[in-house]
CSV table of C-alpha atoms in Angstrom, one decimal:
chain,number,residue,atom,x,y,z
A,1,MET,CA,71.8,234.2,29.6
A,2,ILE,CA,73.1,236.0,32.6
A,3,LYS,CA,72.0,239.6,32.8
A,4,PRO,CA,74.6,242.4,32.8
A,5,LEU,CA,73.6,243.5,36.2
A,6,LEU,CA,74.6,240.2,37.7
A,7,PHE,CA,78.1,240.4,36.2
A,8,SER,CA,78.4,244.0,37.1
A,9,ALA,CA,77.8,243.2,40.7
A,10,THR,CA,79.6,239.9,40.6
A,11,ILE,CA,82.9,241.2,39.5
A,12,ALA,CA,82.6,244.5,40.9
A,13,GLY,CA,82.1,242.6,43.1
A,14,CYS,CA,84.7,240.2,42.2
A,15,LEU,CA,85.8,241.1,45.7
A,16,ALA,CA,85.4,238.9,49.0
A,17,LEU,CA,88.1,237.8,51.4
A,18,THR,CA,88.1,235.7,54.5
A,19,THR,CA,89.2,238.8,56.5
A,20,VAL,CA,87.7,242.2,56.3
A,21,ALA,CA,90.1,245.1,55.6
A,22,GLN,CA,90.9,247.5,58.4
A,23,ALA,CA,89.2,250.9,58.6
A,24,GLY,CA,90.5,253.5,56.2
A,25,SER,CA,91.5,251.0,53.5
A,26,ALA,CA,94.1,252.3,51.0
A,27,TYR,CA,91.5,251.2,48.3
A,28,ASP,CA,88.6,253.3,49.6
A,29,GLY,CA,86.8,255.3,47.0
A,30,SER,CA,84.9,255.0,43.7
A,31,TRP,CA,86.1,252.4,41.1
A,32,ASP,CA,85.0,251.9,37.5
A,33,LEU,CA,84.8,248.2,36.5
A,34,LEU,CA,84.9,246.6,33.0
A,35,PHE,CA,83.8,242.9,32.8
A,36,VAL,CA,84.7,240.9,29.7
A,37,THR,CA,83.1,237.6,28.9
A,38,GLN,CA,85.5,235.0,27.5
A,39,ARG,CA,83.3,231.9,27.7
A,40,GLY,CA,79.6,231.4,27.6
A,41,ALA,CA,76.5,233.2,26.2
A,42,CYS,CA,76.7,236.4,28.2
A,43,ASP,CA,77.0,240.0,27.1
A,44,PRO,CA,80.5,240.5,25.7
A,45,THR,CA,81.3,243.4,28.0
A,46,TYR,CA,79.7,245.3,30.8
A,47,ASN,CA,80.7,248.5,32.7
A,48,PHE,CA,79.7,249.7,36.1
A,49,ALA,CA,81.0,251.4,39.2
A,50,VAL,CA,81.4,250.3,42.8
A,51,ASN,CA,82.4,252.1,46.0
A,52,ILE,CA,84.9,250.8,48.5
A,53,SER,CA,84.7,252.0,52.1
A,54,ASN,CA,86.8,250.6,54.9
A,55,GLY,CA,87.6,247.7,52.6
A,56,ILE,CA,84.0,246.8,52.0
A,57,VAL,CA,82.8,246.8,48.3
A,58,THR,CA,79.3,248.0,47.7
A,59,HIS,CA,77.0,248.6,44.7
A,60,PRO,CA,73.9,250.8,45.3
A,61,ASN,CA,71.4,248.7,43.5
A,62,LEU,CA,72.2,245.1,44.6
A,63,VAL,CA,71.0,243.7,47.9
A,64,ARG,CA,72.6,240.3,47.7
A,65,PHE,CA,76.1,241.5,47.0
A,66,SER,CA,79.2,240.8,49.1
A,67,GLY,CA,82.7,242.1,48.5
A,68,TYR,CA,85.8,242.8,50.5
A,69,VAL,CA,89.4,244.1,49.8
A,70,ALA,CA,92.2,242.9,52.1
A,71,ARG,CA,95.1,245.2,53.0
A,72,SER,CA,97.2,243.4,50.5
A,73,GLY,CA,94.8,244.4,47.7
A,74,ALA,CA,93.4,240.9,47.3
A,75,VAL,CA,89.7,241.2,46.5
A,76,ARG,CA,86.8,238.8,46.3
A,77,ALA,CA,83.1,239.3,45.7
A,78,SER,CA,79.8,237.5,44.9
A,79,VAL,CA,76.3,238.4,43.9
A,80,THR,CA,73.0,236.6,43.6
A,81,VAL,CA,70.0,237.9,41.6
A,82,HIS,CA,67.1,235.5,41.5
A,83,ASP,CA,68.4,232.3,39.9
A,84,LYS,CA,71.7,234.0,38.7
A,85,TYR,CA,74.9,233.9,40.6
A,86,ALA,CA,78.4,235.2,39.9
A,87,SER,CA,81.7,235.5,41.9
A,88,GLY,CA,85.1,236.8,41.2
A,89,SER,CA,88.5,237.5,42.7
A,90,GLY,CA,91.6,239.4,41.8
A,91,ARG,CA,93.9,242.2,43.1
A,92,LEU,CA,93.8,246.0,43.3
A,93,ALA,CA,96.8,248.2,43.2
A,94,SER,CA,96.8,252.0,44.0
A,95,SER,CA,94.8,253.0,40.9
A,96,SER,CA,94.0,249.9,38.9
A,97,GLY,CA,93.2,246.2,39.3
A,98,ARG,CA,92.4,243.0,37.5
A,99,GLY,CA,90.9,239.6,38.2
A,100,THR,CA,88.6,236.8,36.9
A,101,TRP,CA,84.9,236.0,37.4
A,102,SER,CA,82.5,233.1,36.7
A,103,GLY,CA,78.8,232.6,37.1
A,104,HIS,CA,75.7,230.9,36.1
A,105,SER,CA,72.1,231.6,35.1
A,106,GLY,CA,70.1,228.4,35.5
A,107,SER,CA,72.2,225.9,33.6
A,108,ALA,CA,74.1,228.5,31.4
A,109,ARG,CA,77.6,229.2,32.6
A,110,CYS,CA,79.9,232.1,31.7
A,111,SER,CA,83.3,233.3,32.7
A,112,GLY,CA,85.9,236.0,31.9
A,113,TYR,CA,88.1,238.7,33.4
A,114,TRP,CA,87.5,242.1,34.9
A,115,THR,CA,89.6,245.3,35.1
A,116,ALA,CA,89.3,248.2,37.5
A,117,GLN,CA,90.3,251.9,37.4
A,118,ARG,CA,90.1,254.2,40.4
A,119,ASN,CA,88.0,257.3,39.8
């Protein structure tokens, strides 16, 4: 079973693009995320917060987390915690966002969607 922290980071992460956003991203600030599992044996929901600064998405407690927001609002992120991995993508607007995520813990696989609200 994938731990909630992995999904938190993953989808909050759910945010990594091939190009890094320019300094002073329109999406900079604190965002609350809700992750919902639709498939697999993972926790049904998980909430956590991330910060976006200059288009880079961070989580204070995850070292192997990578996330980016493009100027268009397209986001992509991934996280690895021990043998667990998750990634996601989606889109942010001025005050909300939505996307999908998937991951695995060993051979167990899970997936679902995430939503975001700006603080």
